Each structure stands twice: as structure tokens, then as C-alpha cells.
Amino acid sequence: MPKAPRGTFDILPQEHIYWKYVEGKATSLCQLYGYQPLSTPIFEDAQLFIKTVAGGTDIVDKEMYVFADKSGQELALRAEGTAPVCRAYIEHGLFNLPQPVKLYYIGPAFRYERPQAGRYRQHHQFGFEALGEADPALDAEVIEMARRFFDSLGLSRLSIHLNSIGCKLCRPGYLEVLRQHYSGYIDHLCPDCKARLVRNPLRLLDCKKTSCQEIAKTAPKITDYLCPECQLHFQSVQKYLGAMNIPFHLNPRLVRGLDYYTRTVFEVEPREKGGQSTLGGGGRYDDLIESLGGKPTPAVGFAAGLERIILNLKKQKTDIPALPEPDAFIAYMGEEAKIEALKIASELRKAGIAVIMATGDKSLRGQLRQANSLGIAYALILGKQELSKRSIMLRDMSSREQKIIPLAEIAKILKP
Ligand code: AMP
């Protein structure tokens, strides 16, 4: 019997209350800040991620779902959301619009990871991106927007960690110093970090192994090696965040798992940390669009994982509004009443009243039991007697009170 693939899951109806809640808050937030929706395909040319997220990252080296289609083209399931947005920005000439262009997306991402709580092979991201502007005020606004998103969800006890990882001018100098630091510890590094030392030294700071973290603690800080422009940019981001009263922690070891970032990087973490705790992260990626063949275009964005948000909503026992329930359940006795009930159900739905109609050959008791288990407030019961009088029985399912009402009045009573 086939099952959902490892690391994936079905979202059952009772879970959707959380999903609708989070998606609703995400779309209202984007409206508030002037971001417009963009949907990109679930699969892309694999080179899109290879060129941007880049070799030397776990995502590209180990986790991408890559396959050749029947024409032999190498495709990849969407590994993350930013590179596709940038591809679309170039492909549709969005650089011709007034800048910055502000876009958001909600959709699945695929990574072949070791599944555990909060880490899946298919997960969903809500992300927003502002393209075409280098102003540090935009970095601060994106961080404030991320913060407002979590506030609007009712999630508390979160911290924002902030760093700058410089630009292509100042970072190479820092990487050399970092390499020198780690060279003294080669024998103590995990096999992955030994490879990182050669291919992608910045990622050394992000290793989760305790022994490697010890070495990272004494590593030189990138913020001591920023060029004057990056320093000024970083100071301005902090000044603007201060002006907006957004608390943050400076974390000179924060580097993020994707290679395209420049200057500002930030992550949102619950205060009580766990293995897979990061709720969202983002930053500036001033070279990404150019690396895809576009003109040099500064940009900044953020993405959060919906599954982890929902785990935290449950952990924090956040109150989630219920989804609207059907207004009434229609029960009937006999074939003649069933035909009339079908007509009534159709009329009520036309009037915008949500009804569930009994089906099959259940007894009246069985039908009412079904209404009860669906949690519906009212049942409309149609029998021979009611039919002959062009009326129907309205039953309050919790008080069990019943009264006969004319057919013509049902809609008004259910939706005054
Ligand atoms: P990233 O694209 O790696 O910056 O991830 C953005 C956010 O997506 C993270 O902060 C997580 O909340 C979420 N996320 C990333 N990978 C996974 C995963 N494998 N399973 C669940 N959520 C994830």
C-alpha cells in the first residue's frame, strides 16, 4: 500500500485551521506593506539553484531533488523561493517598473534532508522580496515586517539575530583570515567542515557539531573585516531598527545556509531553542540577479517555514479562530421528502447559506447523529407532514428544541 513519501505529510482538514490562519496573516501583512503575490513553478532549470544557492552549500550538494525530464533537460524541484523570484524579475522585465519591486509567495520547497520534527523533505515557505533598492532602510523595513508577521500570529518569545557578511570586495579578505584560524584545528573538524575549509569557509561558522562550534567561538568576527561601505550600511540598518523600536541581537557568527547573501543577514528564533528552531531568515542579496544574467540589482528579502510556525503556535497554545462551519444540516424521511430537500439545499446555497445535505438511507436518528458529529448548529428536518404544509422542522442541535417554520422563511431565520 503506497504511503506518503518519507519526510512529507498530508494536511488533514483539522490541521487546515492553522494553515488558513497563517496564510491569512501573511497575505494581510503583504497588503499592509505593499507587496504583491507572485507564483513560480514547482520545478525550475536546476542551474537556477546551482548558480545562486551555489555548490558548497548543503542545499545544492546534498539536498536538491534533481531529475532529467523526457527531453533530457535537468530540472530541480523548487529548493527555495528567492532564486525563482529573481528569475521571474529578469524574465518579465520587472526591472522596468518603478523600483523597488515588492513581491511575495507562499508555496512548497523540497530538500532531501533527514526528516525530524520541524524538518521535512517537502516544507512550505512564506517569503517576501524587495528588488531594486540598496537603501539600508529597506533592510530595516523587511526585518520589521518579519517581526510584525510573528506578532500578528500571536507568537511571542522570539529573538531577531542580525549580522552583516560583507560584500564581494571585503569578504575574500575575511575568508582568508577565517581559513587561517581553522587551519590550526584541521584534525578536530568534522569531515563536512574539512571540505568546507576548501570550498566554502564561511559555512564553517554554521556547523551544528559541538566540536566545530567550539572552534567557531574563537573565530575572527566578520564584522571586524567589513569595508567602510558595508560598515556604514550595517550601522544604518541598526540605526533604523532602533528608530522603529525593533530589538535585535548582534550575532557575528550568523551566516545562513545559502550562498547568495551579501551584507545584512538575519534570523528569527524562538527563545527556547531546539534542534530545528529557526522560524525564518533573510537578508540582502545584491549580486544574485546579476549572477543570473540580469543587470546589477540590489535586493533584500525574508522567508519563514509554515510547518515550524505551526509547531510553535501549538507549543505556545495560541488561540486560533475556528473556520466557518456549515449553517445547517438537512435531514429527510422518504424519497418524496428527499427530492424536496435537494431543491431546498440548492436554493439555500444560492442564498449564500452553507448546508450539508444527508445522503444515503440512514434513519432520521442516524442523520441527526451525523449532524451532531459535524458540529452543525441547526438541522432542518423534512417529513411527509412538513411537505404537505410547505414547511420544515428547525431543530436546534444543542438545546434539541424544535419548531415548524414555513419553507419560505428558512433563509431569513438562518441568515437574518
Ligand atoms: P531557508 O530557505 O533555508 O532560509 O529556510 C527558510 C525557513 O524555511 C527556515 O527558517 C525554516 O523555518 C524553513 N525550513 C527550511 N528548511 C526546512 C525543512 N527541511 N523543513 C521544514 N522547514 C524548513
Tab-separated table of C-alpha atoms and ligand atoms in Angstrom:
chain	number	residue	atom	x	y	z
A	1	MET	CA	0.000	0.000	0.000
A	2	PRO	CA	1.721	3.259	-1.074
A	3	LYS	CA	2.214	5.817	1.695
A	4	ALA	CA	3.148	9.493	1.650
A	5	PRO	CA	6.901	9.595	0.891
A	6	ARG	CA	9.285	9.888	3.866
A	7	GLY	CA	9.578	13.491	5.036
A	8	THR	CA	6.232	14.531	3.514
A	9	PHE	CA	2.790	14.596	5.072
A	10	ASP	CA	-0.867	15.164	4.294
A	11	ILE	CA	-2.517	18.236	5.760
A	12	LEU	CA	-5.791	16.917	7.102
A	13	PRO	CA	-8.901	19.124	7.411
A	14	GLN	CA	-8.481	19.697	11.162
A	15	GLU	CA	-4.919	20.963	10.530
A	16	HIS	CA	-6.045	23.419	7.884
A	17	ILE	CA	-7.355	25.779	10.533
A	18	TYR	CA	-3.664	26.564	11.264
A	19	TRP	CA	-2.677	26.802	7.616
A	20	LYS	CA	-5.536	29.164	6.716
A	21	TYR	CA	-4.701	31.269	9.771
A	22	VAL	CA	-1.016	31.640	8.877
A	23	GLU	CA	-1.702	32.220	5.172
A	24	GLY	CA	-4.341	34.829	6.059
A	25	LYS	CA	-1.907	36.727	8.310
A	26	ALA	CA	0.778	36.511	5.607
A	27	THR	CA	-1.435	37.988	2.892
A	28	SER	CA	-2.776	40.789	5.136
A	29	LEU	CA	0.797	41.649	6.118
A	30	CYS	CA	1.863	41.870	2.466
A	31	GLN	CA	-1.047	44.110	1.676
A	32	LEU	CA	-0.063	46.355	4.588
A	33	TYR	CA	3.469	46.768	3.209
A	34	GLY	CA	2.592	46.940	-0.487
A	35	TYR	CA	3.884	43.507	-1.578
A	36	GLN	CA	2.191	41.741	-4.486
A	37	PRO	CA	1.797	37.997	-4.989
A	38	LEU	CA	3.994	36.035	-7.372
A	39	SER	CA	3.691	32.313	-8.113
A	40	THR	CA	6.530	30.452	-9.765
A	41	PRO	CA	6.657	26.821	-10.972
A	42	ILE	CA	7.286	23.939	-8.599
A	43	PHE	CA	10.260	22.921	-10.744
A	44	GLU	CA	12.912	25.020	-12.412
A	45	ASP	CA	16.036	24.581	-14.500
A	46	ALA	CA	18.453	23.013	-11.951
A	47	GLN	CA	21.065	25.629	-12.884
A	48	LEU	CA	18.915	28.329	-11.286
A	49	PHE	CA	19.707	26.968	-7.817
A	50	ILE	CA	23.204	25.737	-8.664
A	51	LYS	CA	24.220	29.237	-9.824
A	52	THR	CA	22.699	31.109	-6.884
A	53	VAL	CA	22.420	28.978	-3.736
A	54	ALA	CA	25.719	27.548	-5.083
A	55	GLY	CA	27.897	24.483	-4.733
A	56	GLY	CA	29.423	24.081	-1.301
A	57	THR	CA	26.046	24.512	0.415
A	58	ASP	CA	24.119	21.529	1.764
A	59	ILE	CA	21.080	22.526	-0.306
A	60	VAL	CA	22.876	22.187	-3.640
A	61	ASP	CA	25.417	19.486	-2.742
A	62	LYS	CA	23.145	17.096	-0.866
A	63	GLU	CA	19.517	18.075	-0.785
A	64	MET	CA	18.210	19.108	-4.200
A	65	TYR	CA	15.701	16.914	-5.978
A	66	VAL	CA	17.252	16.907	-9.449
A	67	PHE	CA	15.885	14.934	-12.375
A	68	ALA	CA	16.005	14.867	-16.144
A	69	ASP	CA	12.645	15.214	-17.907
A	70	LYS	CA	11.802	13.208	-21.031
A	71	SER	CA	13.676	15.683	-23.216
A	72	GLY	CA	16.776	15.263	-21.080
A	73	GLN	CA	16.609	18.752	-19.534
A	74	GLU	CA	17.960	18.822	-15.987
A	75	LEU	CA	15.298	20.190	-13.661
A	76	ALA	CA	15.118	20.643	-9.888
A	77	LEU	CA	12.137	20.795	-7.578
A	78	ARG	CA	11.996	24.266	-6.021
A	79	ALA	CA	14.679	24.208	-3.313
A	80	GLU	CA	13.956	27.724	-2.034
A	81	GLY	CA	11.929	30.753	-3.065
A	82	THR	CA	14.275	33.680	-3.708
A	83	ALA	CA	16.105	32.497	-6.844
A	84	PRO	CA	12.811	31.796	-8.724
A	85	VAL	CA	11.544	35.288	-7.819
A	86	CYS	CA	14.737	36.803	-9.235
A	87	ARG	CA	14.462	34.676	-12.363
A	88	ALA	CA	10.911	35.917	-12.889
A	89	TYR	CA	12.022	39.518	-12.223
A	90	ILE	CA	14.531	39.282	-15.081
A	91	GLU	CA	12.354	37.152	-17.395
A	92	HIS	CA	9.360	39.515	-17.227
A	93	GLY	CA	11.360	42.750	-17.322
A	94	LEU	CA	10.141	43.808	-13.870
A	95	PHE	CA	13.278	45.985	-13.676
A	96	ASN	CA	11.389	48.369	-15.978
A	97	LEU	CA	8.867	49.091	-13.226
A	98	PRO	CA	9.479	51.734	-10.560
A	99	GLN	CA	11.927	50.183	-8.072
A	100	PRO	CA	11.890	48.530	-5.636
A	101	VAL	CA	9.518	45.849	-6.884
A	102	LYS	CA	7.935	44.140	-3.877
A	103	LEU	CA	6.763	40.547	-4.259
A	104	TYR	CA	5.667	37.703	-2.003
A	105	TYR	CA	4.992	33.978	-2.363
A	106	ILE	CA	3.618	31.068	-0.367
A	107	GLY	CA	4.446	27.586	-1.586
A	108	PRO	CA	6.302	24.324	-1.101
A	109	ALA	CA	10.058	23.812	-1.171
A	110	PHE	CA	11.822	20.465	-1.453
A	111	ARG	CA	15.017	19.352	0.231
A	112	TYR	CA	16.285	15.819	0.703
A	113	GLU	CA	17.015	16.168	4.419
A	114	ARG	CA	16.944	13.765	7.348
A	115	PRO	CA	13.297	14.088	8.459
A	116	GLN	CA	12.605	15.030	12.087
A	117	ALA	CA	10.225	17.358	13.945
A	118	GLY	CA	10.320	20.685	12.062
A	119	ARG	CA	12.443	19.291	9.219
A	120	TYR	CA	10.760	17.746	6.213
A	121	ARG	CA	11.548	16.880	2.619
A	122	GLN	CA	8.603	18.968	1.457
A	123	HIS	CA	8.002	22.071	3.521
A	124	HIS	CA	6.203	25.352	2.811
A	125	GLN	CA	7.648	28.825	2.828
A	126	PHE	CA	6.132	32.273	3.009
A	127	GLY	CA	8.630	34.763	1.647
A	128	PHE	CA	8.757	38.378	0.565
A	129	GLU	CA	11.372	40.115	-1.548
A	130	ALA	CA	12.075	43.789	-2.352
A	131	LEU	CA	14.108	44.054	-5.548
A	132	GLY	CA	15.979	47.020	-6.996
A	133	GLU	CA	16.983	49.096	-3.954
A	134	ALA	CA	20.137	49.173	-1.781
A	135	ASP	CA	18.869	51.566	0.918
A	136	PRO	CA	19.512	50.093	4.409
A	137	ALA	CA	16.090	51.468	5.397
A	138	LEU	CA	14.628	48.688	3.239
A	139	ASP	CA	16.612	46.046	5.150
A	140	ALA	CA	15.222	47.504	8.368
A	141	GLU	CA	11.693	47.536	6.945
A	142	VAL	CA	11.974	43.881	5.867
A	143	ILE	CA	13.147	42.939	9.378
A	144	GLU	CA	10.333	44.967	10.929
A	145	MET	CA	7.875	43.268	8.572
A	146	ALA	CA	9.127	39.828	9.650
A	147	ARG	CA	8.725	40.859	13.273
A	148	ARG	CA	5.195	42.181	12.646
A	149	PHE	CA	4.286	38.912	10.936
A	150	PHE	CA	5.167	36.867	14.023
A	151	ASP	CA	3.475	39.427	16.298
A	152	SER	CA	0.292	39.269	14.222
A	153	LEU	CA	0.294	35.474	14.555
A	154	GLY	CA	0.397	35.837	18.328
A	155	LEU	CA	3.828	34.207	18.601
A	156	SER	CA	5.890	35.625	21.418
A	157	ARG	CA	9.302	34.942	22.961
A	158	LEU	CA	11.112	35.289	19.615
A	159	SER	CA	14.506	36.904	19.016
A	160	ILE	CA	15.959	38.502	15.926
A	161	HIS	CA	19.630	37.707	15.269
A	162	LEU	CA	21.451	40.102	12.987
A	163	ASN	CA	24.782	40.191	11.207
A	164	SER	CA	26.487	41.592	8.121
A	165	ILE	CA	28.551	39.243	5.958
A	166	GLY	CA	30.043	41.979	3.791
A	167	CYS	CA	30.272	42.142	0.020
A	168	LYS	CA	32.375	40.640	-2.742
A	169	LEU	CA	35.030	43.266	-2.064
A	170	CYS	CA	35.577	42.772	1.659
A	171	ARG	CA	34.541	39.145	2.178
A	172	PRO	CA	37.501	37.464	0.420
A	173	GLY	CA	39.925	39.098	2.895
A	174	TYR	CA	37.875	37.810	5.824
A	175	LEU	CA	37.662	34.311	4.333
A	176	GLU	CA	41.455	34.179	4.207
A	177	VAL	CA	41.684	35.079	7.907
A	178	LEU	CA	38.980	32.509	8.674
A	179	ARG	CA	40.847	29.824	6.737
A	180	GLN	CA	43.987	30.580	8.722
A	181	HIS	CA	42.077	30.287	12.002
A	182	TYR	CA	40.574	26.925	11.082
A	183	SER	CA	43.818	25.556	9.602
A	184	GLY	CA	45.124	25.284	13.150
A	185	TYR	CA	42.241	22.915	14.005
A	186	ILE	CA	42.058	20.673	10.915
A	187	ASP	CA	42.313	17.447	12.905
A	188	HIS	CA	39.361	18.496	15.105
A	189	LEU	CA	36.997	19.353	12.244
A	190	CYS	CA	34.152	17.076	11.133
A	191	PRO	CA	34.502	15.639	7.575
A	192	ASP	CA	31.972	18.171	6.205
A	193	CYS	CA	33.921	21.086	7.685
A	194	LYS	CA	37.194	19.776	6.253
A	195	ALA	CA	35.556	20.072	2.820
A	196	ARG	CA	34.072	23.497	3.708
A	197	LEU	CA	37.510	24.793	4.618
A	198	VAL	CA	38.482	24.329	0.970
A	199	ARG	CA	35.203	25.044	-0.861
A	200	ASN	CA	33.146	27.400	1.280
A	201	PRO	CA	34.854	28.556	4.503
A	202	LEU	CA	32.019	30.888	5.579
A	203	ARG	CA	29.830	27.800	6.109
A	204	LEU	CA	32.309	26.606	8.787
A	205	LEU	CA	30.684	29.065	11.190
A	206	ASP	CA	27.318	27.399	10.704
A	207	CYS	CA	28.272	23.784	11.532
A	208	LYS	CA	25.959	22.304	14.152
A	209	LYS	CA	28.540	19.783	15.519
A	210	THR	CA	29.571	20.693	19.073
A	211	SER	CA	33.292	20.236	18.399
A	212	CYS	CA	33.130	22.540	15.346
A	213	GLN	CA	31.039	25.090	17.241
A	214	GLU	CA	33.799	25.306	19.870
A	215	ILE	CA	36.273	26.271	17.144
A	216	ALA	CA	33.784	28.797	15.686
A	217	LYS	CA	33.567	30.525	19.094
A	218	THR	CA	37.147	31.762	18.835
A	219	ALA	CA	36.998	32.544	15.099
A	220	PRO	CA	37.638	36.124	13.940
A	221	LYS	CA	34.421	38.133	13.507
A	222	ILE	CA	33.393	39.152	10.025
A	223	THR	CA	32.137	42.498	11.306
A	224	ASP	CA	35.776	43.410	12.118
A	225	TYR	CA	36.668	42.968	8.447
A	226	LEU	CA	33.862	44.875	6.652
A	227	CYS	CA	34.820	47.533	4.102
A	228	PRO	CA	33.781	51.110	5.012
A	229	GLU	CA	30.674	50.948	2.743
A	230	CYS	CA	29.453	47.696	4.299
A	231	GLN	CA	30.196	49.024	7.776
A	232	LEU	CA	28.151	52.149	7.119
A	233	HIS	CA	25.318	50.107	5.622
A	234	PHE	CA	25.245	47.810	8.650
A	235	GLN	CA	25.307	50.744	11.094
A	236	SER	CA	22.428	52.357	9.224
A	237	VAL	CA	20.338	49.147	9.359
A	238	GLN	CA	20.849	49.097	13.136
A	239	LYS	CA	20.051	52.818	13.468
A	240	TYR	CA	16.777	52.404	11.535
A	241	LEU	CA	15.811	49.325	13.541
A	242	GLY	CA	16.451	51.329	16.704
A	243	ALA	CA	14.234	54.135	15.389
A	244	MET	CA	11.440	51.625	14.808
A	245	ASN	CA	11.952	50.072	18.244
A	246	ILE	CA	12.790	46.625	16.896
A	247	PRO	CA	15.016	44.732	19.344
A	248	PHE	CA	17.760	42.531	17.843
A	249	HIS	CA	20.855	40.593	18.903
A	250	LEU	CA	24.075	41.073	17.017
A	251	ASN	CA	25.457	37.650	16.152
A	252	PRO	CA	28.784	37.813	14.295
A	253	ARG	CA	28.648	34.075	13.558
A	254	LEU	CA	25.310	34.161	11.744
A	255	VAL	CA	25.903	33.250	8.076
A	256	ARG	CA	22.746	31.471	6.744
A	257	GLY	CA	22.693	28.330	4.623
A	258	LEU	CA	22.555	29.889	1.152
A	259	ASP	CA	25.497	31.483	-0.609
A	260	TYR	CA	23.869	34.399	-2.345
A	261	TYR	CA	23.661	36.701	0.689
A	262	THR	CA	25.601	39.950	0.927
A	263	ARG	CA	25.704	42.448	3.802
A	264	THR	CA	22.617	42.078	6.030
A	265	VAL	CA	21.628	38.593	7.225
A	266	PHE	CA	19.097	37.888	9.958
A	267	GLU	CA	17.187	35.018	11.523
A	268	VAL	CA	14.176	34.747	13.790
A	269	GLU	CA	14.480	32.167	16.571
A	270	PRO	CA	12.259	31.156	19.454
A	271	ARG	CA	13.977	31.980	22.769
A	272	GLU	CA	13.733	28.345	23.824
A	273	LYS	CA	15.965	26.880	21.171
A	274	GLY	CA	15.657	23.371	19.817
A	275	GLY	CA	17.415	21.471	17.036
A	276	GLN	CA	15.288	22.794	14.169
A	277	SER	CA	14.271	26.045	15.741
A	278	THR	CA	14.832	28.803	13.172
A	279	LEU	CA	11.419	30.103	12.165
A	280	GLY	CA	12.612	32.281	9.346
A	281	GLY	CA	15.569	34.060	7.897
A	282	GLY	CA	16.552	36.512	5.276
A	283	GLY	CA	18.887	39.228	4.202
A	284	ARG	CA	20.321	41.144	1.321
A	285	TYR	CA	21.444	39.507	-1.932
A	286	ASP	CA	22.871	42.297	-4.062
A	287	ASP	CA	24.694	40.009	-6.542
A	288	LEU	CA	22.045	37.344	-7.156
A	289	ILE	CA	20.188	38.943	-10.061
A	290	GLU	CA	23.448	39.755	-11.828
A	291	SER	CA	24.630	36.148	-11.359
A	292	LEU	CA	21.526	35.056	-13.302
A	293	GLY	CA	22.335	37.357	-16.206
A	294	GLY	CA	20.374	40.415	-15.079
A	295	LYS	CA	21.750	43.920	-14.542
A	296	PRO	CA	23.387	44.535	-11.135
A	297	THR	CA	20.318	44.855	-8.880
A	298	PRO	CA	20.402	45.131	-5.099
A	299	ALA	CA	17.649	43.259	-3.257
A	300	VAL	CA	16.592	42.100	0.192
A	301	GLY	CA	14.054	39.562	1.461
A	302	PHE	CA	12.871	37.097	4.071
A	303	ALA	CA	11.313	33.616	4.193
A	304	ALA	CA	9.688	31.661	7.002
A	305	GLY	CA	8.720	27.995	7.245
A	306	LEU	CA	4.996	27.396	7.756
A	307	GLU	CA	5.427	23.991	9.429
A	308	ARG	CA	7.723	25.436	12.102
A	309	ILE	CA	5.397	28.383	12.645
A	310	ILE	CA	2.516	25.973	13.182
A	311	LEU	CA	4.599	23.839	15.567
A	312	ASN	CA	5.258	26.988	17.596
A	313	LEU	CA	1.620	28.109	17.518
A	314	LYS	CA	0.735	24.732	19.028
A	315	LYS	CA	3.599	24.842	21.532
A	316	GLN	CA	2.574	28.332	22.671
A	317	LYS	CA	-1.112	27.270	22.720
A	318	THR	CA	-2.024	30.295	20.603
A	319	ASP	CA	-5.759	30.859	20.126
A	320	ILE	CA	-6.666	30.187	16.505
A	321	PRO	CA	-10.059	31.344	15.193
A	322	ALA	CA	-12.238	28.457	14.019
A	323	LEU	CA	-13.062	28.126	10.329
A	324	PRO	CA	-16.695	28.912	9.466
A	325	GLU	CA	-18.975	25.918	9.895
A	326	PRO	CA	-21.981	24.959	7.745
A	327	ASP	CA	-25.129	26.830	8.785
A	328	ALA	CA	-27.473	23.853	8.665
A	329	PHE	CA	-27.856	20.150	8.037
A	330	ILE	CA	-30.811	18.910	6.020
A	331	ALA	CA	-32.389	15.604	7.053
A	332	TYR	CA	-35.363	13.918	5.359
A	333	MET	CA	-37.677	10.961	5.640
A	334	GLY	CA	-38.706	9.190	2.441
A	335	GLU	CA	-37.995	9.627	-1.267
A	336	GLU	CA	-40.509	12.430	-1.826
A	337	ALA	CA	-39.006	14.498	1.008
A	338	LYS	CA	-35.514	13.742	-0.282
A	339	ILE	CA	-36.353	15.326	-3.666
A	340	GLU	CA	-37.754	18.410	-1.935
A	341	ALA	CA	-34.702	18.519	0.390
A	342	LEU	CA	-32.376	18.569	-2.636
A	343	LYS	CA	-34.301	21.562	-4.004
A	344	ILE	CA	-34.204	23.361	-0.638
A	345	ALA	CA	-30.451	22.735	-0.270
A	346	SER	CA	-29.853	24.147	-3.720
A	347	GLU	CA	-31.981	27.262	-3.003
A	348	LEU	CA	-30.281	27.889	0.342
A	349	ARG	CA	-26.814	27.645	-1.174
A	350	LYS	CA	-27.909	30.098	-3.865
A	351	ALA	CA	-28.774	32.473	-0.996
A	352	GLY	CA	-25.248	32.011	0.431
A	353	ILE	CA	-26.266	29.660	3.236
A	354	ALA	CA	-23.878	26.743	3.736
A	355	VAL	CA	-25.773	23.478	4.125
A	356	ILE	CA	-24.877	19.829	4.256
A	357	MET	CA	-27.493	17.501	2.932
A	358	ALA	CA	-27.894	13.997	4.305
A	359	THR	CA	-27.352	11.262	1.731
A	360	GLY	CA	-27.863	7.512	1.665
A	361	ASP	CA	-30.534	5.604	3.502
A	362	LYS	CA	-29.746	6.405	7.131
A	363	SER	CA	-32.605	6.575	9.612
A	364	LEU	CA	-33.564	10.053	10.891
A	365	ARG	CA	-31.656	9.270	14.094
A	366	GLY	CA	-28.606	8.333	12.059
A	367	GLN	CA	-28.852	11.543	10.054
A	368	LEU	CA	-29.083	13.672	13.204
A	369	ARG	CA	-26.118	11.830	14.701
A	370	GLN	CA	-24.168	12.821	11.594
A	371	ALA	CA	-25.230	16.482	12.030
A	372	ASN	CA	-24.062	16.319	15.648
A	373	SER	CA	-20.681	14.870	14.811
A	374	LEU	CA	-20.175	17.609	12.218
A	375	GLY	CA	-20.861	20.183	14.955
A	376	ILE	CA	-23.624	21.895	12.954
A	377	ALA	CA	-25.858	24.233	14.965
A	378	TYR	CA	-29.183	23.588	13.178
A	379	ALA	CA	-30.861	20.678	11.431
A	380	LEU	CA	-33.758	21.103	9.007
A	381	ILE	CA	-35.967	18.032	9.017
A	382	LEU	CA	-38.375	17.290	6.216
A	383	GLY	CA	-41.054	14.595	6.514
A	384	LYS	CA	-44.419	13.885	4.862
A	385	GLN	CA	-46.313	16.150	7.235
A	386	GLU	CA	-43.990	19.143	6.724
A	387	LEU	CA	-44.083	18.565	2.961
A	388	SER	CA	-47.840	18.780	2.782
A	389	LYS	CA	-47.775	22.099	4.692
A	390	ARG	CA	-44.859	23.635	2.695
A	391	SER	CA	-42.962	23.869	5.977
A	392	ILE	CA	-39.938	22.306	7.645
A	393	MET	CA	-38.843	21.410	11.182
A	394	LEU	CA	-35.968	23.512	12.526
A	395	ARG	CA	-34.029	21.727	15.262
A	396	ASP	CA	-31.503	23.485	17.481
A	397	MET	CA	-28.892	20.744	17.790
A	398	SER	CA	-27.581	21.780	21.192
A	399	SER	CA	-30.883	22.563	23.029
A	400	ARG	CA	-32.818	19.966	20.953
A	401	GLU	CA	-35.675	22.470	20.707
A	402	GLN	CA	-37.728	22.067	17.547
A	403	LYS	CA	-40.238	24.267	15.776
A	404	ILE	CA	-42.105	24.156	12.490
A	405	ILE	CA	-41.399	27.038	10.137
A	406	PRO	CA	-42.683	27.870	6.635
A	407	LEU	CA	-40.238	26.913	3.851
A	408	ALA	CA	-40.209	30.492	2.627
A	409	GLU	CA	-38.734	31.700	5.934
A	410	ILE	CA	-35.780	29.341	6.368
A	411	ALA	CA	-33.218	31.571	4.697
A	412	LYS	CA	-34.232	34.595	6.773
A	413	ILE	CA	-34.049	32.608	10.008
A	414	LEU	CA	-30.667	31.016	9.275
A	415	LYS	CA	-29.071	34.221	7.977
A	416	PRO	CA	-31.072	37.129	9.395
B	1	AMP	P1	15.934	28.837	4.178
B	1	AMP	O1	15.442	28.852	2.765
B	1	AMP	O2	16.887	27.699	4.434
B	1	AMP	O3	16.439	30.158	4.636
B	1	AMP	O4	14.684	28.490	5.094
B	1	AMP	C1	13.710	29.427	5.437
B	1	AMP	C2	12.836	28.829	6.506
B	1	AMP	O5	12.167	27.681	5.986
B	1	AMP	C3	13.598	28.289	7.704
B	1	AMP	O6	13.813	29.296	8.644
B	1	AMP	C4	12.638	27.244	8.230
B	1	AMP	O7	11.629	27.824	9.021
B	1	AMP	C5	12.023	26.699	6.978
B	1	AMP	N1	12.695	25.451	6.549
B	1	AMP	C6	13.833	25.315	5.847
B	1	AMP	N2	14.094	24.020	5.597
B	1	AMP	C7	13.099	23.312	6.143
B	1	AMP	C8	12.766	21.926	6.217
B	1	AMP	N3	13.541	20.990	5.661
B	1	AMP	N4	11.630	21.549	6.857
B	1	AMP	C9	10.828	22.472	7.423
B	1	AMP	N5	11.063	23.791	7.377
B	1	AMP	C10	12.192	24.222	6.755
